[in-house]
Structures are given as structure tokens and as C-alpha cells.
mmCIF file of C-alpha atoms in Angstrom:
data_model
loop_
_atom_site.group_PDB
_atom_site.id
_atom_site.type_symbol
_atom_site.label_atom_id
_atom_site.label_comp_id
_atom_site.label_asym_id
_atom_site.label_seq_id
_atom_site.Cartn_x
_atom_site.Cartn_y
_atom_site.Cartn_z
ATOM 1 C CA MET R 79 -220.276 -127.284 69.461
ATOM 2 C CA VAL R 80 -219.855 -126.658 65.759
ATOM 3 C CA LEU R 81 -217.747 -129.042 63.775
ATOM 4 C CA THR R 82 -215.734 -127.602 60.989
ATOM 5 C CA HIS R 83 -214.850 -129.591 57.945
ATOM 6 C CA GLN R 84 -211.381 -129.513 56.637
ATOM 7 C CA TYR R 85 -210.838 -130.482 53.075
ATOM 8 C CA LEU R 86 -207.495 -131.319 51.693
ATOM 9 C CA ARG R 87 -206.579 -129.132 48.809
ATOM 10 C CA TYR R 88 -206.412 -131.169 45.614
ATOM 11 C CA ALA R 89 -203.074 -130.834 43.851
ATOM 12 C CA HIS R 90 -202.936 -131.870 40.214
ATOM 13 C CA HIS R 91 -200.067 -134.307 39.771
ATOM 14 C CA SER R 92 -199.945 -135.541 36.167
ATOM 15 C CA VAL R 93 -201.997 -136.141 33.044
ATOM 16 C CA TRP R 94 -202.127 -139.228 30.890
ATOM 17 C CA GLY R 95 -203.391 -137.396 27.859
ATOM 18 C CA VAL R 96 -205.437 -138.974 25.104
ATOM 19 C CA ILE R 97 -205.005 -142.743 25.007
ATOM 20 C CA ALA R 98 -207.099 -143.273 21.880
ATOM 21 C CA SER R 99 -209.521 -141.082 19.964
ATOM 22 C CA PRO R 100 -212.753 -142.355 18.381
ATOM 23 C CA THR R 101 -212.080 -140.779 14.978
ATOM 24 C CA SER R 102 -210.273 -143.759 13.466
ATOM 25 C CA ASN R 103 -209.773 -147.498 13.544
ATOM 26 C CA ILE R 104 -207.066 -149.181 15.623
ATOM 27 C CA LEU R 105 -204.571 -151.842 14.523
ATOM 28 C CA LEU R 106 -203.537 -154.945 16.445
ATOM 29 C CA LEU R 107 -200.142 -156.195 15.344
ATOM 30 C CA LYS R 108 -198.237 -159.323 16.340
ATOM 31 C CA ASN R 109 -196.828 -159.604 19.865
ATOM 32 C CA ASN R 110 -199.754 -157.605 21.315
ATOM 33 C CA ILE R 111 -198.672 -154.312 19.758
ATOM 34 C CA ILE R 112 -201.565 -151.851 19.391
ATOM 35 C CA VAL R 113 -201.485 -148.847 17.055
ATOM 36 C CA CYS R 114 -204.174 -146.275 17.784
ATOM 37 C CA PRO R 115 -205.009 -142.662 16.933
ATOM 38 C CA ALA R 116 -204.800 -139.990 19.604
ATOM 39 C CA LEU R 117 -206.160 -136.830 17.973
ATOM 40 C CA GLU R 118 -203.289 -135.635 15.700
ATOM 41 C CA LYS R 119 -200.876 -138.332 16.942
ATOM 42 C CA VAL R 120 -200.548 -142.064 16.458
ATOM 43 C CA ILE R 121 -199.456 -143.999 19.535
ATOM 44 C CA VAL R 122 -197.904 -147.462 19.518
ATOM 45 C CA TRP R 123 -198.602 -149.440 22.705
ATOM 46 C CA ASP R 124 -197.253 -152.722 24.026
ATOM 47 C CA ALA R 125 -200.385 -154.269 25.524
ATOM 48 C CA ARG R 126 -198.477 -157.004 27.322
ATOM 49 C CA LYS R 127 -196.132 -154.640 29.185
ATOM 50 C CA ASN R 128 -198.601 -151.707 29.393
ATOM 51 C CA ILE R 129 -196.113 -149.197 28.011
ATOM 52 C CA LYS R 130 -196.047 -146.668 25.207
ATOM 53 C CA LEU R 131 -193.458 -147.684 22.600
ATOM 54 C CA ASN R 132 -193.670 -144.799 20.159
ATOM 55 C CA GLU R 133 -195.585 -141.635 19.360
ATOM 56 C CA MET R 134 -195.856 -140.497 15.741
ATOM 57 C CA SER R 135 -196.908 -136.957 15.053
ATOM 58 C CA GLU R 136 -196.700 -134.629 12.112
ATOM 59 C CA GLY R 137 -198.940 -131.652 11.586
ATOM 60 C CA THR R 138 -202.050 -130.530 13.413
ATOM 61 C CA SER R 139 -204.754 -132.452 11.564
ATOM 62 C CA THR R 140 -206.723 -135.234 13.274
ATOM 63 C CA VAL R 141 -206.004 -138.877 12.391
ATOM 64 C CA THR R 142 -208.977 -140.505 10.641
ATOM 65 C CA SER R 143 -207.706 -143.840 9.271
ATOM 66 C CA LEU R 144 -204.905 -146.372 9.813
ATOM 67 C CA ALA R 145 -203.576 -149.299 7.756
ATOM 68 C CA THR R 146 -200.567 -151.598 7.737
ATOM 69 C CA HIS R 147 -199.262 -154.294 5.441
ATOM 70 C CA ASP R 148 -196.007 -155.615 6.835
ATOM 71 C CA GLU R 149 -196.308 -154.443 10.464
ATOM 72 C CA LYS R 150 -193.136 -152.376 9.961
ATOM 73 C CA THR R 151 -194.910 -149.364 8.474
ATOM 74 C CA VAL R 152 -198.222 -147.658 9.190
ATOM 75 C CA ALA R 153 -200.228 -145.614 6.682
ATOM 76 C CA VAL R 154 -202.079 -142.788 8.406
ATOM 77 C CA GLY R 155 -204.962 -140.825 6.876
ATOM 78 C CA TYR R 156 -205.704 -137.340 8.158
ATOM 79 C CA GLU R 157 -208.653 -134.974 8.310
ATOM 80 C CA ASP R 158 -206.926 -132.570 5.900
ATOM 81 C CA GLY R 159 -206.910 -135.260 3.166
ATOM 82 C CA SER R 160 -203.238 -136.204 3.374
ATOM 83 C CA VAL R 161 -201.831 -139.703 3.831
ATOM 84 C CA ARG R 162 -198.516 -140.227 5.582
ATOM 85 C CA ILE R 163 -196.505 -143.424 5.927
ATOM 86 C CA PHE R 164 -194.497 -143.911 9.121
ATOM 87 C CA GLY R 165 -192.034 -146.555 10.150
ATOM 88 C CA ILE R 166 -193.373 -148.282 13.263
ATOM 89 C CA ASP R 167 -190.277 -147.159 15.207
ATOM 90 C CA SER R 168 -190.045 -143.684 13.657
ATOM 91 C CA THR R 169 -191.562 -140.448 14.902
ATOM 92 C CA LEU R 170 -191.545 -138.696 11.507
ATOM 93 C CA SER R 171 -193.155 -139.821 8.258
ATOM 94 C CA SER R 172 -191.078 -141.101 5.376
ATOM 95 C CA VAL R 173 -193.758 -140.524 2.716
ATOM 96 C CA VAL R 174 -196.451 -137.856 2.315
ATOM 97 C CA LEU R 175 -199.236 -138.450 -0.226
ATOM 98 C CA SER R 176 -201.546 -135.524 -0.987
ATOM 99 C CA GLY R 177 -204.565 -135.883 -3.221
ATOM 100 C CA HIS R 178 -207.813 -135.665 -1.277
ATOM 101 C CA THR R 179 -209.610 -132.419 -0.525
ATOM 102 C CA SER R 180 -211.253 -133.638 2.682
ATOM 103 C CA SER R 181 -210.947 -136.241 5.409
ATOM 104 C CA VAL R 182 -209.571 -139.694 4.549
ATOM 105 C CA THR R 183 -212.116 -142.319 5.628
ATOM 106 C CA VAL R 184 -210.431 -145.590 4.646
ATOM 107 C CA LEU R 185 -206.960 -146.928 3.833
ATOM 108 C CA LYS R 186 -206.230 -150.440 2.516
ATOM 109 C CA TYR R 187 -203.111 -152.099 1.101
ATOM 110 C CA ASP R 188 -203.094 -154.692 -1.661
ATOM 111 C CA ASN R 189 -201.613 -158.149 -0.981
ATOM 112 C CA SER R 190 -198.130 -157.209 -2.168
ATOM 113 C CA GLY R 191 -198.045 -153.988 -0.146
ATOM 114 C CA THR R 192 -196.977 -151.902 -3.146
ATOM 115 C CA ARG R 193 -200.345 -150.212 -3.695
ATOM 116 C CA LEU R 194 -202.451 -148.330 -1.186
ATOM 117 C CA CYS R 195 -206.093 -147.387 -1.697
ATOM 118 C CA SER R 196 -207.512 -144.336 0.056
ATOM 119 C CA GLY R 197 -211.135 -143.231 0.178
ATOM 120 C CA SER R 198 -212.356 -139.887 1.398
ATOM 121 C CA LEU R 199 -215.301 -137.681 2.284
ATOM 122 C CA ASP R 200 -214.683 -135.975 -1.083
ATOM 123 C CA THR R 201 -216.191 -139.143 -2.717
ATOM 124 C CA ASN R 202 -212.936 -139.955 -4.558
ATOM 125 C CA VAL R 203 -210.890 -143.127 -4.373
ATOM 126 C CA ILE R 204 -207.159 -142.845 -5.050
ATOM 127 C CA VAL R 205 -204.854 -145.789 -5.682
ATOM 128 C CA TRP R 206 -201.287 -144.917 -4.678
ATOM 129 C CA ASP R 207 -198.008 -146.542 -5.697
ATOM 130 C CA VAL R 208 -196.175 -146.768 -2.375
ATOM 131 C CA VAL R 209 -192.808 -147.547 -3.994
ATOM 132 C CA SER R 210 -192.740 -144.521 -6.333
ATOM 133 C CA GLN R 211 -194.712 -142.422 -3.810
ATOM 134 C CA SER R 212 -197.215 -141.200 -6.377
ATOM 135 C CA GLY R 213 -200.867 -141.511 -7.273
ATOM 136 C CA LEU R 214 -201.726 -144.118 -9.908
ATOM 137 C CA TYR R 215 -205.475 -143.606 -10.362
ATOM 138 C CA ARG R 216 -208.202 -141.279 -9.151
ATOM 139 C CA LEU R 217 -211.514 -143.123 -9.385
ATOM 140 C CA LYS R 218 -214.624 -140.949 -9.466
ATOM 141 C CA GLY R 219 -218.173 -142.220 -9.488
ATOM 142 C CA HIS R 220 -219.522 -142.392 -5.962
ATOM 143 C CA LYS R 221 -221.896 -139.678 -4.780
ATOM 144 C CA GLY R 222 -221.188 -140.073 -1.068
ATOM 145 C CA PRO R 223 -218.226 -140.542 1.273
ATOM 146 C CA ILE R 224 -216.276 -143.772 0.793
ATOM 147 C CA ASN R 225 -216.869 -146.425 3.492
ATOM 148 C CA ASP R 226 -214.514 -149.199 2.457
ATOM 149 C CA CYS R 227 -212.354 -150.581 -0.323
ATOM 150 C CA ILE R 228 -210.642 -153.877 -1.019
ATOM 151 C CA PHE R 229 -208.308 -155.225 -3.693
ATOM 152 C CA LEU R 230 -209.378 -158.557 -5.186
ATOM 153 C CA GLN R 231 -206.674 -161.198 -5.024
ATOM 154 C CA ASN R 232 -205.098 -162.359 -8.295
ATOM 155 C CA SER R 233 -206.838 -159.697 -10.374
ATOM 156 C CA ASN R 234 -206.506 -155.983 -10.993
ATOM 157 C CA VAL R 235 -209.946 -155.173 -9.578
ATOM 158 C CA LEU R 236 -210.863 -152.852 -6.715
ATOM 159 C CA ILE R 237 -214.192 -152.975 -4.874
ATOM 160 C CA THR R 238 -215.443 -149.818 -3.148
ATOM 161 C CA SER R 239 -218.502 -149.004 -1.078
ATOM 162 C CA SER R 240 -219.930 -145.642 -0.189
ATOM 163 C CA LYS R 241 -222.597 -143.950 1.886
ATOM 164 C CA ASP R 242 -224.445 -143.447 -1.393
ATOM 165 C CA THR R 243 -225.393 -147.159 -0.874
ATOM 166 C CA TYR R 244 -223.605 -148.303 -4.058
ATOM 167 C CA ILE R 245 -220.895 -150.914 -4.330
ATOM 168 C CA LYS R 246 -218.645 -150.386 -7.347
ATOM 169 C CA LEU R 247 -216.223 -152.763 -9.045
ATOM 170 C CA TRP R 248 -213.330 -150.980 -10.753
ATOM 171 C CA CYS R 249 -211.026 -152.378 -13.424
ATOM 172 C CA LEU R 250 -207.676 -150.830 -12.568
ATOM 173 C CA ASP R 251 -206.239 -151.600 -16.015
ATOM 174 C CA SER R 252 -208.756 -149.327 -17.728
ATOM 175 C CA GLN R 253 -209.531 -147.202 -14.636
ATOM 176 C CA HIS R 254 -213.282 -147.390 -15.000
ATOM 177 C CA CYS R 255 -216.207 -148.854 -13.090
ATOM 178 C CA PHE R 256 -217.420 -151.975 -14.873
ATOM 179 C CA GLU R 257 -220.221 -152.827 -12.466
ATOM 180 C CA THR R 258 -222.338 -151.002 -9.909
ATOM 181 C CA LEU R 259 -224.390 -152.925 -7.386
ATOM 182 C CA THR R 260 -227.546 -151.023 -6.475
ATOM 183 C CA LYS R 261 -230.697 -151.563 -4.461
ATOM 184 C CA VAL R 262 -228.820 -151.570 -1.193
ATOM 185 C CA GLU R 263 -231.274 -150.111 1.310
ATOM 186 C CA THR R 264 -228.822 -149.405 4.139
ATOM 187 C CA ARG R 265 -225.302 -148.095 4.552
ATOM 188 C CA CYS R 266 -222.900 -150.658 3.155
ATOM 189 C CA GLY R 267 -219.327 -151.697 3.855
ATOM 190 C CA VAL R 268 -217.236 -154.252 2.016
#
């Protein structure tokens, strides 16, 4: 006697989609709120309740960097070089900053939250005035993509690092590099 096998036909029911993509950093806010990239979208999750709170999307470019200052807004860097600022509860951006020619690799706010620094694969660093929604300075000097940047507290100095293995200190009053740290043998990050 030959036994026949019967297989139940698989019926596709639903798709979760992309939860988080590996192209950018994630943000952990207060009250277990997680902000993460999902290809061209940014998704806000409540980790305690396991629910999606918001989905921000504008354009078709992939998200490459995230930053927040006050946990009410999120700055989002994209692969096309643009930076958009979203309200945490909004689905559309309130500010669009365009200045890079390639993918944004890092975004950092200063302590007051009025300036935003963006670094890119185009080797440029741009300091943005978030209030007036315009670029303040374009700092050129690195020969590789920007890894990280940080504003020094209580001074008008910006520190940047790049894949060119240099760390540069920039005076934002005069908009020039006043010191370059060299002899770094490996990739560096501030």
C-alpha cells in the first residue's frame, strides 16, 4: 500500500515589513520610545507596549542618520544628501535642509539645540541654524567621509573625525581648522 502525502497549501496572511534597517543609528528616547530607520521611512516604536506609534516618510531616499535634541523632533539624514526635521508625532517634515551632494553619515545637535552639524560621504561638514533653517558654515578639509562630529560645551569649537584618519578642531567664529590631529593608524570616531 502506497501512502500519499498531503500538504496543506500555504496561504500568505500578512507582512510586518521592515522593522529596522542597518543603514543608520537608532535613538532611544525617554519612556522606552525607540526611533529607528526602515529604509526610506523612520518608525517610532513604544517598546513597552510593543506598538508602532508613528511612521515618518518623505521621498524615496534611504535614511542614513538620526539625531534628536529635545525628544520632540528628530533630524533625519538621507542617502541623497538632504536633512529633514520631523516632529515626533508628525508624518511630514517641517524643515528640509539641502547642502550635501552624497549620503549624510552623521548628525549631531549642539547643547542648545539651535545648531545641527551634518557630515557626509562628500567629505564636507555643514553647520545648520535650525531656527532660521539655513546653513551657517560649510567646513572643508577632510579627505574622506565624515565619521563623527561634536560641539564642545561652552565654546564655539567643533570636533570632526573622518575615514581619512584625521581629527580636526574647527573654530566656528572664523570657520577654519585650527588644529589637525594626525598619526591615527585606524579609523577614528569622536
